Amino acid sequence: MMKKTVVFLFGAICMLQVFAQEEKMNANTAAKEGGVRLSRWTVEFGGGAYAPLNSVYANQVTDYLQPFREDVYPYFQVGTTYFFHKNWGAVVNVQMLYSGSQDERGVKFINSVYNKYNATYYMETSSAIPDGSNQEITTGGIGIVYRHQYKKWSFMPKLIVGVTGSYGKWGKTLLKQKGTNNYTTVNYTPDQTSYNTFALIPAFTASYRLSRKFMLNIDFTYNYTNSETVIDEAETDLNTNSVTVAKHEYKKPMHAFSAGAGLSYIFK
Amino acid sequence: MTKVNKVLLLLFFACVVEIISSCCDCESTTNFRYKTSAIEVFNLDNGGPRTLIRDTGTIVKNAYGIRLNITSAQTASTGKSFSFFGTCYASSCACPPEKQFLPTDSIVKIRVITLRTFDNTHAAETDIAAYFKVFSNNYLLLLPDYLSKPADIFYDELIHTRSHDLLLMTAPTVTGTHQFRVEAILSTGDTLSSTTKPIMLQ
């Protein structure tokens, strides 16, 4: 039994080697004979617009402290593709979402705190504290790409799996109860410093060969990931020092569509 | 001279230049002393978005407070600090402050004496300081906790008057006109006192 298994594995490896050699020859032959230059290794840069298809907002005061937004925002991406076959290749891609002005989100958060407490409290101070970065969601992944090559154009459907990293914000406010000496602080804190969740990214790229070394890309991407953000809201009565904690959960599958353009540099 | 010696000499020269250039020409700090010279108290209305000093009218009893102003006075200069080492900071050329004001005393206890009957357990001329808390830096502190902080050291300029808000956390059961005498007992044994104007609490 053992002997049969070893012989089978050896045979399978030999067949793969032969297949790979044949495909490599075919690719070289096509490159030379068909007049179509097939790239083997490219590096891509690009950017575009990222449009969420669903919302994670829960009409809570903490909505603007979790990273997923409702509106369209820009992204930047960088990646590399290696074709091990004339049609098939492996792709590594990182997509960074630029979440825009932190001040704007801070103001929205402060307004939502004001609306929640205004009837009973004066809001002494309130702030949403950014983590110093405008890049709140980053998706990185590895996948497979199929290439259908024409003379100048190539069309490449891709399937990428990876991880989406996102960051929640924290905020705080000091409340004074109207007509009393009672003060309350409210601290809003994400339950983790970062959230890393599974991402599935089917994509389609159309490339037009501009020159021997450059291609213009048009990218369409569908992003699926999960929001796992939980924001803790801790109210502390400064007189009694009693603390009550409420959890605001933003656990939901997130869908988005992005479209953009970029350039590929052909190494090989 | 070997190449190694030349390199070492060059490094030594660079090090000497660095040391000379990092030495700052700083004046020594002159130390001054100050003492607590007086206190003054006012009725506070904390019911609105901001605390207001109110000498007449009515204040909601749940939002009453006392503004305590502590006045300090400079007493003497104790001369310049002496050190065998340079007075500049090690990591930068910023000089230490030219003047430093150190306290000669501190407030060790504050009594808040109600001059009218406050509730069933506190008749006139009794201490109700335990009913007050100081609101400071987003904390409400009992007076003993607040006074346990180190006394202030001022740099370059003496702040003559500092304000502290004593908020009444337990409202009187007896409504009507109230008046309070605040006594600050100093570490020197002296007592400074001031009395609020009568105010209606309801």
PDB file of N, CA and C in Angstrom, chain B residues 144-177:
ATOM      1  N   PRO B 144     -10.940  66.738  51.920  1.00  0.00           N
ATOM      2  CA  PRO B 144      -9.649  66.199  52.391  1.00  0.00           C
ATOM      3  C   PRO B 144      -8.801  65.636  51.240  1.00  0.00           C
ATOM      4  N   ASP B 145      -9.474  64.990  50.282  1.00  0.00           N
ATOM      5  CA  ASP B 145      -8.722  64.445  49.132  1.00  0.00           C
ATOM      6  C   ASP B 145      -8.136  65.571  48.281  1.00  0.00           C
ATOM      7  N   TYR B 146      -8.922  66.621  48.123  1.00  0.00           N
ATOM      8  CA  TYR B 146      -8.443  67.745  47.323  1.00  0.00           C
ATOM      9  C   TYR B 146      -7.255  68.440  47.988  1.00  0.00           C
ATOM     10  N   LEU B 147      -7.329  68.567  49.309  1.00  0.00           N
ATOM     11  CA  LEU B 147      -6.256  69.260  50.026  1.00  0.00           C
ATOM     12  C   LEU B 147      -4.997  68.399  50.149  1.00  0.00           C
ATOM     13  N   SER B 148      -5.125  67.102  49.918  1.00  0.00           N
ATOM     14  CA  SER B 148      -3.951  66.238  50.045  1.00  0.00           C
ATOM     15  C   SER B 148      -3.000  66.369  48.860  1.00  0.00           C
ATOM     16  N   LYS B 149      -3.440  67.090  47.826  1.00  0.00           N
ATOM     17  CA  LYS B 149      -2.545  67.302  46.683  1.00  0.00           C
ATOM     18  C   LYS B 149      -1.401  68.231  47.105  1.00  0.00           C
ATOM     19  N   PRO B 150      -0.221  68.082  46.505  1.00  0.00           N
ATOM     20  CA  PRO B 150       0.899  68.978  46.856  1.00  0.00           C
ATOM     21  C   PRO B 150       0.543  70.431  46.534  1.00  0.00           C
ATOM     22  N   ALA B 151       1.080  71.329  47.348  1.00  0.00           N
ATOM     23  CA  ALA B 151       0.824  72.758  47.121  1.00  0.00           C
ATOM     24  C   ALA B 151       1.441  73.180  45.795  1.00  0.00           C
ATOM     25  N   ASP B 152       0.861  74.217  45.214  1.00  0.00           N
ATOM     26  CA  ASP B 152       1.291  74.667  43.888  1.00  0.00           C
ATOM     27  C   ASP B 152       2.674  75.316  43.920  1.00  0.00           C
ATOM     28  N   ILE B 153       3.470  75.017  42.932  1.00  0.00           N
ATOM     29  CA  ILE B 153       4.722  75.744  42.669  1.00  0.00           C
ATOM     30  C   ILE B 153       4.508  76.502  41.371  1.00  0.00           C
ATOM     31  N   PHE B 154       4.802  77.814  41.414  1.00  0.00           N
ATOM     32  CA  PHE B 154       4.585  78.631  40.214  1.00  0.00           C
ATOM     33  C   PHE B 154       5.927  78.981  39.586  1.00  0.00           C
ATOM     34  N   TYR B 155       5.898  79.108  38.284  1.00  0.00           N
ATOM     35  CA  TYR B 155       7.122  79.434  37.554  1.00  0.00           C
ATOM     36  C   TYR B 155       6.952  80.766  36.847  1.00  0.00           C
ATOM     37  N   ASP B 156       7.983  81.584  36.935  1.00  0.00           N
ATOM     38  CA  ASP B 156       8.079  82.893  36.254  1.00  0.00           C
ATOM     39  C   ASP B 156       7.155  83.944  36.846  1.00  0.00           C
ATOM     40  N   GLU B 157       5.936  83.570  37.205  1.00  0.00           N
ATOM     41  CA  GLU B 157       4.997  84.575  37.715  1.00  0.00           C
ATOM     42  C   GLU B 157       4.119  83.948  38.782  1.00  0.00           C
ATOM     43  N   LEU B 158       3.919  84.674  39.860  1.00  0.00           N
ATOM     44  CA  LEU B 158       3.052  84.181  40.936  1.00  0.00           C
ATOM     45  C   LEU B 158       1.598  84.438  40.571  1.00  0.00           C
ATOM     46  N   ILE B 159       0.783  83.393  40.632  1.00  0.00           N
ATOM     47  CA  ILE B 159      -0.658  83.582  40.427  1.00  0.00           C
ATOM     48  C   ILE B 159      -1.231  83.962  41.788  1.00  0.00           C
ATOM     49  N   HIS B 160      -1.702  85.216  41.879  1.00  0.00           N
ATOM     50  CA  HIS B 160      -2.087  85.742  43.188  1.00  0.00           C
ATOM     51  C   HIS B 160      -3.405  85.170  43.685  1.00  0.00           C
ATOM     52  N   THR B 161      -4.350  84.939  42.775  1.00  0.00           N
ATOM     53  CA  THR B 161      -5.657  84.446  43.219  1.00  0.00           C
ATOM     54  C   THR B 161      -6.031  83.196  42.448  1.00  0.00           C
ATOM     55  N   ARG B 162      -6.342  82.157  43.184  1.00  0.00           N
ATOM     56  CA  ARG B 162      -6.785  80.900  42.562  1.00  0.00           C
ATOM     57  C   ARG B 162      -8.206  80.588  43.038  1.00  0.00           C
ATOM     58  N   SER B 163      -9.034  80.140  42.099  1.00  0.00           N
ATOM     59  CA  SER B 163     -10.435  79.862  42.418  1.00  0.00           C
ATOM     60  C   SER B 163     -10.688  78.364  42.503  1.00  0.00           C
ATOM     61  N   HIS B 164     -11.505  77.998  43.462  1.00  0.00           N
ATOM     62  CA  HIS B 164     -11.902  76.592  43.621  1.00  0.00           C
ATOM     63  C   HIS B 164     -13.410  76.567  43.838  1.00  0.00           C
ATOM     64  N   ASP B 165     -14.079  75.662  43.137  1.00  0.00           N
ATOM     65  CA  ASP B 165     -15.534  75.570  43.251  1.00  0.00           C
ATOM     66  C   ASP B 165     -15.921  74.417  44.164  1.00  0.00           C
ATOM     67  N   LEU B 166     -16.537  74.768  45.301  1.00  0.00           N
ATOM     68  CA  LEU B 166     -17.028  73.771  46.256  1.00  0.00           C
ATOM     69  C   LEU B 166     -18.514  73.567  45.965  1.00  0.00           C
ATOM     70  N   LEU B 167     -18.872  72.396  45.486  1.00  0.00           N
ATOM     71  CA  LEU B 167     -20.267  72.151  45.099  1.00  0.00           C
ATOM     72  C   LEU B 167     -20.994  71.388  46.192  1.00  0.00           C
ATOM     73  N   LEU B 168     -22.184  71.836  46.501  1.00  0.00           N
ATOM     74  CA  LEU B 168     -22.981  71.206  47.557  1.00  0.00           C
ATOM     75  C   LEU B 168     -23.644  69.953  46.977  1.00  0.00           C
ATOM     76  N   MET B 169     -23.234  68.800  47.461  1.00  0.00           N
ATOM     77  CA  MET B 169     -23.722  67.543  46.894  1.00  0.00           C
ATOM     78  C   MET B 169     -24.922  66.991  47.664  1.00  0.00           C
ATOM     79  N   THR B 170     -25.168  67.521  48.869  1.00  0.00           N
ATOM     80  CA  THR B 170     -26.356  67.121  49.625  1.00  0.00           C
ATOM     81  C   THR B 170     -27.155  68.386  49.929  1.00  0.00           C
ATOM     82  N   ALA B 171     -28.311  68.458  49.341  1.00  0.00           N
ATOM     83  CA  ALA B 171     -29.092  69.693  49.459  1.00  0.00           C
ATOM     84  C   ALA B 171     -29.683  69.832  50.860  1.00  0.00           C
ATOM     85  N   PRO B 172     -29.902  71.078  51.325  1.00  0.00           N
ATOM     86  CA  PRO B 172     -30.506  71.258  52.654  1.00  0.00           C
ATOM     87  C   PRO B 172     -31.973  70.823  52.646  1.00  0.00           C
ATOM     88  N   THR B 173     -32.402  70.255  53.768  1.00  0.00           N
ATOM     89  CA  THR B 173     -33.820  69.905  53.869  1.00  0.00           C
ATOM     90  C   THR B 173     -34.630  71.131  54.268  1.00  0.00           C
ATOM     91  N   VAL B 174     -33.926  72.087  54.824  1.00  0.00           N
ATOM     92  CA  VAL B 174     -34.593  73.321  55.223  1.00  0.00           C
ATOM     93  C   VAL B 174     -34.366  74.362  54.127  1.00  0.00           C
ATOM     94  N   THR B 175     -35.433  74.685  53.423  1.00  0.00           N
ATOM     95  CA  THR B 175     -35.282  75.699  52.380  1.00  0.00           C
ATOM     96  C   THR B 175     -35.410  77.089  53.008  1.00  0.00           C
ATOM     97  N   GLY B 176     -34.993  78.082  52.255  1.00  0.00           N
ATOM     98  CA  GLY B 176     -35.033  79.442  52.769  1.00  0.00           C
ATOM     99  C   GLY B 176     -33.663  80.069  52.636  1.00  0.00           C
ATOM    100  N   THR B 177     -33.426  81.063  53.433  1.00  0.00           N
ATOM    101  CA  THR B 177     -32.161  81.790  53.339  1.00  0.00           C
ATOM    102  C   THR B 177     -31.059  81.021  54.070  1.00  0.00           C
TER     103      THR B 177
END
